[in-house]
Amino acid sequence: MARKKKEIRTDIGWSNASSITLFGRDFTRDILGHLNLGDMGFLELTGRFPTPDESRMFNAMVVTLVEHGITPSAIVARLTYLGAPEAMQSAVAAGLNGLGTVFVGSIEAVAKMLYEAMPAADAQADVAALARQVVKAFNESKRIIPGIGHPVHKPVDPRAPRLREIARETGFDGPYLRLMEAIAEEAGRATGKVLPMNATGAIGALCCTLGFDWKICRGLGVMARAVGLVGHILEESRRPMGEEIWHHIDEIATAHMRPAAGEGEAA
Amino acid sequence: MARKKKEIRTDIGWSNASSITLFGRDFTRDILGHLNLGDMGFLELTGRFPTPDESRMFNAMVVTLVEHGITPSAIVARLTYLGAPEAMQSAVAAGLNGLGTVFVGSIEAVAKMLYEAMPAADAQADVAALARQVVKAFNESKRIIPGIGHPVHKPVDPRAPRLREIARETGFDGPYLRLMEAIAEEAGRATGKVLPMNATGAIGALCCTLGFDWKICRGLGVMARAVGLVGHILEESRRPMGEEIWHHIDEIATAHMRPAAGEGEAA
Amino acid sequence: MARKKKEIRTDIGWSNASSITLFGRDFTRDILGHLNLGDMGFLELTGRFPTPDESRMFNAMVVTLVEHGITPSAIVARLTYLGAPEAMQSAVAAGLNGLGTVFVGSIEAVAKMLYEAMPAADAQADVAALARQVVKAFNESKRIIPGIGHPVHKPVDPRAPRLREIARETGFDGPYLRLMEAIAEEAGRATGKVLPMNATGAIGALCCTLGFDWKICRGLGVMARAVGLVGHILEESRRPMGEEIWHHIDEIATAHMRPAAGEGEAA
Amino acid sequence: MARKKKEIRTDIGWSNASSITLFGRDFTRDILGHLNLGDMGFLELTGRFPTPDESRMFNAMVVTLVEHGITPSAIVARLTYLGAPEAMQSAVAAGLNGLGTVFVGSIEAVAKMLYEAMPAADAQADVAALARQVVKAFNESKRIIPGIGHPVHKPVDPRAPRLREIARETGFDGPYLRLMEAIAEEAGRATGKVLPMNATGAIGALCCTLGFDWKICRGLGVMARAVGLVGHILEESRRPMGEEIWHHIDEIATAHMRPAAGEGEAA
């Protein structure tokens, strides 16, 4: 009884001795020199070239996620580089592994939430009514609403209004962004806190506006943070902090187990 | 006897409740909406904004490395996603781990080779003479010269002349690119084969022209390929090939151990 | 307004110039030479040495998960090694990334399911009644019951009865294993299929018997598979298959885009 | 012109509906319940079952490498888990990426050094003379001799004499261990420091005694540390330190850029 075979097929591209074809285009002639790195990300996600407005918006979305100083990802990359400086690609890879549900994954959670509330962008939608339903459903199931508030940037994550501004300039300030803002407002009302839309809230809403699958939205953070982590590895190669982090944390974490000065060691 | 403490210090950036400062700039006001993703990579590597020519050149360099269809990295990312679809960041991370000395690492090897032959860009350098020394030294120590020839793209890697063209348009077709081409020519003469400068040869030479540390040059490939692998995960989520690759390869690889039809199974 | 600091503390171990203390023991004197690798895993998970029966049972549980021939993880490790043979640790790491919810994660899902149905081992429990509740709840919420059936090993995963036998010999064939078997039987009855407890079902039940947190049960697969992947890297270093997998899969996946023979190339 | 195909072949194992064959053995009947996890590692590296002495020695070698408290790898795993608690396999994977040339890779460097000095174990070898040659060659090429001295464990790494003791008890205290000790002695003489054989020196020598390829010796550290990192993830899930490490390090590393109290914030 033979196994039923499935298809092995890509439509991304192929190459031969003299050419590389990607997304139906001659890579060398049509893409190289014409698209910037963010545009290339847009091409990967949509299979087509961005318009100038899409290019500006998408690049802003990913640029937002490149760098945020000393993050857990950056520390991870630096400590990995300490042990394996010959494999900097794996230091970056190690850093990306932490972009899960807690941090960058919230973009995905936002997009999923918005698509469930409004499966297609609807300019006539009553976003306030939709927002009430969303907040009620999240509260009833005791789930945390993604994309609002920020542990450091209080009350306002400064990236969110800037992304909103660029969205207005490029024409992407449509129903999904309005719905996300309405959810933030409603959640604030329900809790009595100020919980404005944060950067991942804005980016998740813009992912919906651009029509990306919610399953891939975390990918914007992954492609962006890879860029930033290379910068951290460069700084680590010039001014290392990894070894000191290790010893410093070890000392703090084990202090309670070590014999007090004058004891033990002297025995 | 206390441990001698070392510094823990970054100059990349910091943030507080209302602002994010990166590379000495207000991120929200000065960077977001102004730089594209490739420019952001340039900022990470140099600490400054690119000029328009630098932006065009650097974006072309990284765009070259984003996507090459079904590569080992892409297969790795897809097979990882098969087992852990809830953690697509780790599928990308897994794919990046293979960007070592054999593939993307050649950019780094090119930059190291060129910097050793010509520590600073010298417009008056006799690149043919330097190339003879380099090729001689590599041959004597039986090392493979990086950045020339290509297993698939024969005789010419089409990306290399295109990168060269963009370098000419942006004014980066300086001594390092000429030296790399002279090395390719000399190596071809020494072996009797046609071994033109390939894409990683051109990119390595351009990294030297832009003044990047050789240790970080592999990083261009890492940031770029992260973008491409997100595209592969998207396609895998829509039209999976991972499971079929697994069973297909397992069948081939274990066929010699399995009992012949009619035997064993029937026993 | 200062940040409220939290504790940085480990109780695993510490060392000084002359000694290493782990889990309250002198590592060199009390552990090294006395415990085998599986016992060391048990110590990590419980903070104490296993009894002889616990040692036999736990080692059997992890040994089950070490190796299963050409798995997605093994292919991933091999393709990563192809590009970065200087960093075999990252080839193993890449392979581990795929041990998510689809494969090894099912151990965790089993343990969670069993703990929810029976928070503490209860020798008097009516496992048949509990099983009916579990199967009903899973079916109503359209979730797949973990730990039963197997895509290849049909009808019986041969590892499950063997683990059961060892559990009987060591006295760990208690309520959790009986509950898991009752769930398998009930699920079979509900679907009309034969869906016996599989290897991860048995291991998940044994994790509960040994009192492990469900959150860490996937870890048994992670520690075990790391052992197996080192073996695959060794074989790959001697008899490589990575490069051929790459080209073979690329040819299949891109065939539909390539010009037919006689066309295109000749143009 | 068709590509020349290469072989895709494994000899590790295969399975069908009713059985799993690994290294030529019926896994369920012959391996499961008979081998411990370390023995399974030995089987992966040699294709055969260990003798009782080999089992004791090999398990001691890998147990040595499982756990060393708060290492860079442990911090990496914990910070990764902070962001992606749903994917603990990737937290372990991230931690393994740092086991490169600087830390665990020294086992590999030791084995390579010893095999080059003495390609086959030779009971009659003049190890003192070989050691002088090795130390001279390393000093002349300004390479660091691996496997001697230790930054924390001074003067003696307590694990090394214990491994030596187990080697004597099991009959593996042969020429490679003597050569490694002679190298340590000679290096101490050449530098005027006390630089005894450390744990990775002993393990590297024992890898040669057991006949392992030097390319795979790092793998002992990889399989072992995976076990230890699961323990760190368990502790992190119960008593987290990742978030505090992040904020604490961020504060230290960025202090020089932040406005002094009373300034800036008030502006």
PDB file of C-alpha atoms in Angstrom, chain A residues 47-196:
ATOM      1  CA  GLY A  47       4.348  38.548  -4.942  1.00  0.00           C
ATOM      2  CA  ARG A  48       4.247  42.024  -6.481  1.00  0.00           C
ATOM      3  CA  PHE A  49       6.137  45.319  -6.378  1.00  0.00           C
ATOM      4  CA  PRO A  50       4.880  47.927  -3.917  1.00  0.00           C
ATOM      5  CA  THR A  51       3.467  51.223  -5.127  1.00  0.00           C
ATOM      6  CA  PRO A  52       5.404  54.270  -3.856  1.00  0.00           C
ATOM      7  CA  ASP A  53       2.873  54.668  -1.017  1.00  0.00           C
ATOM      8  CA  GLU A  54       3.031  50.994  -0.134  1.00  0.00           C
ATOM      9  CA  SER A  55       6.821  51.170  -0.201  1.00  0.00           C
ATOM     10  CA  ARG A  56       6.883  54.090   2.208  1.00  0.00           C
ATOM     11  CA  MET A  57       4.319  52.532   4.537  1.00  0.00           C
ATOM     12  CA  PHE A  58       5.809  49.042   4.576  1.00  0.00           C
ATOM     13  CA  ASN A  59       9.343  50.314   5.079  1.00  0.00           C
ATOM     14  CA  ALA A  60       8.142  52.409   8.013  1.00  0.00           C
ATOM     15  CA  MET A  61       6.421  49.372   9.526  1.00  0.00           C
ATOM     16  CA  VAL A  62       9.528  47.196   9.429  1.00  0.00           C
ATOM     17  CA  VAL A  63      11.938  50.019  10.340  1.00  0.00           C
ATOM     18  CA  THR A  64       9.903  50.444  13.531  1.00  0.00           C
ATOM     19  CA  LEU A  65      10.844  46.916  14.541  1.00  0.00           C
ATOM     20  CA  VAL A  66      14.575  46.913  13.729  1.00  0.00           C
ATOM     21  CA  GLU A  67      16.052  48.309  16.893  1.00  0.00           C
ATOM     22  CA  HIS A  68      15.097  49.046  20.456  1.00  0.00           C
ATOM     23  CA  GLY A  69      18.505  49.103  22.170  1.00  0.00           C
ATOM     24  CA  ILE A  70      19.284  46.480  24.813  1.00  0.00           C
ATOM     25  CA  THR A  71      16.427  44.023  24.394  1.00  0.00           C
ATOM     26  CA  PRO A  72      16.405  40.370  25.460  1.00  0.00           C
ATOM     27  CA  SER A  73      17.109  39.497  21.811  1.00  0.00           C
ATOM     28  CA  ALA A  74      20.173  41.728  21.748  1.00  0.00           C
ATOM     29  CA  ILE A  75      21.554  40.238  24.978  1.00  0.00           C
ATOM     30  CA  VAL A  76      20.957  36.736  23.613  1.00  0.00           C
ATOM     31  CA  ALA A  77      22.792  37.524  20.388  1.00  0.00           C
ATOM     32  CA  ARG A  78      25.737  39.023  22.272  1.00  0.00           C
ATOM     33  CA  LEU A  79      26.085  36.128  24.726  1.00  0.00           C
ATOM     34  CA  THR A  80      25.934  33.649  21.867  1.00  0.00           C
ATOM     35  CA  TYR A  81      28.617  35.534  19.965  1.00  0.00           C
ATOM     36  CA  LEU A  82      30.802  35.354  23.078  1.00  0.00           C
ATOM     37  CA  GLY A  83      30.967  31.568  22.755  1.00  0.00           C
ATOM     38  CA  ALA A  84      30.901  31.239  18.970  1.00  0.00           C
ATOM     39  CA  PRO A  85      32.377  34.346  17.325  1.00  0.00           C
ATOM     40  CA  GLU A  86      33.088  32.278  14.213  1.00  0.00           C
ATOM     41  CA  ALA A  87      29.338  31.849  13.593  1.00  0.00           C
ATOM     42  CA  MET A  88      27.726  35.275  13.861  1.00  0.00           C
ATOM     43  CA  GLN A  89      24.770  34.045  11.817  1.00  0.00           C
ATOM     44  CA  SER A  90      23.861  31.778  14.716  1.00  0.00           C
ATOM     45  CA  ALA A  91      24.145  34.627  17.200  1.00  0.00           C
ATOM     46  CA  VAL A  92      21.512  36.483  15.175  1.00  0.00           C
ATOM     47  CA  ALA A  93      19.467  33.296  14.865  1.00  0.00           C
ATOM     48  CA  ALA A  94      19.591  32.766  18.629  1.00  0.00           C
ATOM     49  CA  GLY A  95      18.332  36.310  19.134  1.00  0.00           C
ATOM     50  CA  LEU A  96      15.404  35.787  16.776  1.00  0.00           C
ATOM     51  CA  ASN A  97      14.178  32.731  18.668  1.00  0.00           C
ATOM     52  CA  GLY A  98      12.759  34.937  21.403  1.00  0.00           C
ATOM     53  CA  LEU A  99      10.407  36.849  19.094  1.00  0.00           C
ATOM     54  CA  GLY A 100       7.492  34.757  20.249  1.00  0.00           C
ATOM     55  CA  THR A 101       4.063  35.448  21.628  1.00  0.00           C
ATOM     56  CA  VAL A 102       5.283  37.801  24.365  1.00  0.00           C
ATOM     57  CA  PHE A 103       7.086  40.378  22.271  1.00  0.00           C
ATOM     58  CA  VAL A 104       6.827  40.664  18.506  1.00  0.00           C
ATOM     59  CA  GLY A 105       4.118  38.023  18.303  1.00  0.00           C
ATOM     60  CA  SER A 106       1.631  40.620  19.438  1.00  0.00           C
ATOM     61  CA  ILE A 107       1.513  41.945  15.850  1.00  0.00           C
ATOM     62  CA  GLU A 108       0.101  38.609  14.817  1.00  0.00           C
ATOM     63  CA  ALA A 109      -2.368  38.611  17.687  1.00  0.00           C
ATOM     64  CA  VAL A 110      -3.556  42.086  16.661  1.00  0.00           C
ATOM     65  CA  ALA A 111      -4.027  41.091  13.037  1.00  0.00           C
ATOM     66  CA  LYS A 112      -5.921  37.948  14.010  1.00  0.00           C
ATOM     67  CA  MET A 113      -8.176  39.932  16.348  1.00  0.00           C
ATOM     68  CA  LEU A 114      -8.945  42.562  13.729  1.00  0.00           C
ATOM     69  CA  TYR A 115      -9.564  40.089  10.890  1.00  0.00           C
ATOM     70  CA  GLU A 116     -11.963  38.137  13.126  1.00  0.00           C
ATOM     71  CA  ALA A 117     -13.864  41.311  13.954  1.00  0.00           C
ATOM     72  CA  MET A 118     -13.846  42.629  10.382  1.00  0.00           C
ATOM     73  CA  PRO A 119     -12.914  39.968   7.807  1.00  0.00           C
ATOM     74  CA  ALA A 120     -12.639  42.538   5.006  1.00  0.00           C
ATOM     75  CA  ALA A 121     -11.908  46.247   5.243  1.00  0.00           C
ATOM     76  CA  ASP A 122     -15.279  47.969   5.415  1.00  0.00           C
ATOM     77  CA  ALA A 123     -15.271  51.754   5.232  1.00  0.00           C
ATOM     78  CA  GLN A 124     -18.875  51.821   6.483  1.00  0.00           C
ATOM     79  CA  ALA A 125     -18.230  49.635   9.501  1.00  0.00           C
ATOM     80  CA  ASP A 126     -19.330  50.897  12.912  1.00  0.00           C
ATOM     81  CA  VAL A 127     -15.888  50.473  14.467  1.00  0.00           C
ATOM     82  CA  ALA A 128     -17.087  51.609  17.896  1.00  0.00           C
ATOM     83  CA  ALA A 129     -19.689  48.832  17.966  1.00  0.00           C
ATOM     84  CA  LEU A 130     -17.191  46.270  16.720  1.00  0.00           C
ATOM     85  CA  ALA A 131     -14.707  47.444  19.357  1.00  0.00           C
ATOM     86  CA  ARG A 132     -17.256  46.935  22.118  1.00  0.00           C
ATOM     87  CA  GLN A 133     -17.817  43.365  20.960  1.00  0.00           C
ATOM     88  CA  VAL A 134     -14.090  42.647  20.775  1.00  0.00           C
ATOM     89  CA  VAL A 135     -13.329  44.066  24.211  1.00  0.00           C
ATOM     90  CA  LYS A 136     -16.286  42.242  25.723  1.00  0.00           C
ATOM     91  CA  ALA A 137     -15.216  38.927  24.190  1.00  0.00           C
ATOM     92  CA  PHE A 138     -11.624  39.324  25.347  1.00  0.00           C
ATOM     93  CA  ASN A 139     -12.662  40.295  28.847  1.00  0.00           C
ATOM     94  CA  GLU A 140     -15.122  37.433  29.137  1.00  0.00           C
ATOM     95  CA  SER A 141     -12.507  34.896  28.132  1.00  0.00           C
ATOM     96  CA  LYS A 142      -9.912  36.670  30.308  1.00  0.00           C
ATOM     97  CA  ARG A 143      -7.547  37.152  27.395  1.00  0.00           C
ATOM     98  CA  ILE A 144      -5.267  40.182  27.228  1.00  0.00           C
ATOM     99  CA  ILE A 145      -6.088  42.557  24.380  1.00  0.00           C
ATOM    100  CA  PRO A 146      -2.979  42.863  22.187  1.00  0.00           C
ATOM    101  CA  GLY A 147      -1.652  46.091  20.692  1.00  0.00           C
ATOM    102  CA  ILE A 148      -2.496  48.519  23.490  1.00  0.00           C
ATOM    103  CA  GLY A 149      -0.495  50.083  26.324  1.00  0.00           C
ATOM    104  CA  HIS A 150       3.255  49.641  26.810  1.00  0.00           C
ATOM    105  CA  PRO A 151       5.348  48.783  29.887  1.00  0.00           C
ATOM    106  CA  VAL A 152       7.913  51.517  29.182  1.00  0.00           C
ATOM    107  CA  HIS A 153       6.359  54.018  26.809  1.00  0.00           C
ATOM    108  CA  LYS A 154       3.644  55.635  28.949  1.00  0.00           C
ATOM    109  CA  PRO A 155       1.070  56.813  28.329  1.00  0.00           C
ATOM    110  CA  VAL A 156       1.802  56.965  24.605  1.00  0.00           C
ATOM    111  CA  ASP A 157       4.149  54.760  22.589  1.00  0.00           C
ATOM    112  CA  PRO A 158       5.624  57.538  20.419  1.00  0.00           C
ATOM    113  CA  ARG A 159       5.948  55.232  17.406  1.00  0.00           C
ATOM    114  CA  ALA A 160       2.189  54.726  17.135  1.00  0.00           C
ATOM    115  CA  PRO A 161       1.162  58.321  16.321  1.00  0.00           C
ATOM    116  CA  ARG A 162       4.086  58.562  13.902  1.00  0.00           C
ATOM    117  CA  LEU A 163       2.980  55.415  12.088  1.00  0.00           C
ATOM    118  CA  ARG A 164      -0.528  56.834  12.073  1.00  0.00           C
ATOM    119  CA  GLU A 165       0.767  60.021  10.472  1.00  0.00           C
ATOM    120  CA  ILE A 166       2.595  58.097   7.748  1.00  0.00           C
ATOM    121  CA  ALA A 167      -0.548  56.016   7.214  1.00  0.00           C
ATOM    122  CA  ARG A 168      -2.497  59.215   6.663  1.00  0.00           C
ATOM    123  CA  GLU A 169       0.076  60.543   4.229  1.00  0.00           C
ATOM    124  CA  THR A 170       0.055  57.303   2.239  1.00  0.00           C
ATOM    125  CA  GLY A 171      -3.668  56.655   2.378  1.00  0.00           C
ATOM    126  CA  PHE A 172      -3.548  53.580   4.622  1.00  0.00           C
ATOM    127  CA  ASP A 173      -5.417  55.104   7.566  1.00  0.00           C
ATOM    128  CA  GLY A 174      -8.447  52.995   6.790  1.00  0.00           C
ATOM    129  CA  PRO A 175     -10.965  50.918   8.725  1.00  0.00           C
ATOM    130  CA  TYR A 176      -8.474  48.577  10.407  1.00  0.00           C
ATOM    131  CA  LEU A 177      -6.486  51.395  11.982  1.00  0.00           C
ATOM    132  CA  ARG A 178      -9.726  53.033  13.102  1.00  0.00           C
ATOM    133  CA  LEU A 179     -10.947  49.731  14.546  1.00  0.00           C
ATOM    134  CA  MET A 180      -7.685  49.234  16.435  1.00  0.00           C
ATOM    135  CA  GLU A 181      -7.948  52.730  17.880  1.00  0.00           C
ATOM    136  CA  ALA A 182     -11.551  52.142  18.832  1.00  0.00           C
ATOM    137  CA  ILE A 183     -10.546  48.946  20.623  1.00  0.00           C
ATOM    138  CA  ALA A 184      -7.850  50.828  22.533  1.00  0.00           C
ATOM    139  CA  GLU A 185     -10.340  53.497  23.533  1.00  0.00           C
ATOM    140  CA  GLU A 186     -12.960  50.967  24.579  1.00  0.00           C
ATOM    141  CA  ALA A 187     -10.417  48.941  26.553  1.00  0.00           C
ATOM    142  CA  GLY A 188      -9.330  52.145  28.321  1.00  0.00           C
ATOM    143  CA  ARG A 189     -12.931  52.914  29.178  1.00  0.00           C
ATOM    144  CA  ALA A 190     -13.524  49.387  30.470  1.00  0.00           C
ATOM    145  CA  THR A 191     -10.471  49.430  32.714  1.00  0.00           C
ATOM    146  CA  GLY A 192     -10.262  53.091  33.644  1.00  0.00           C
ATOM    147  CA  LYS A 193      -6.646  53.178  32.438  1.00  0.00           C
ATOM    148  CA  VAL A 194      -5.149  55.034  29.495  1.00  0.00           C
ATOM    149  CA  LEU A 195      -4.234  52.277  27.069  1.00  0.00           C
ATOM    150  CA  PRO A 196      -3.535  53.807  23.681  1.00  0.00           C
TER     151      PRO A 196
END
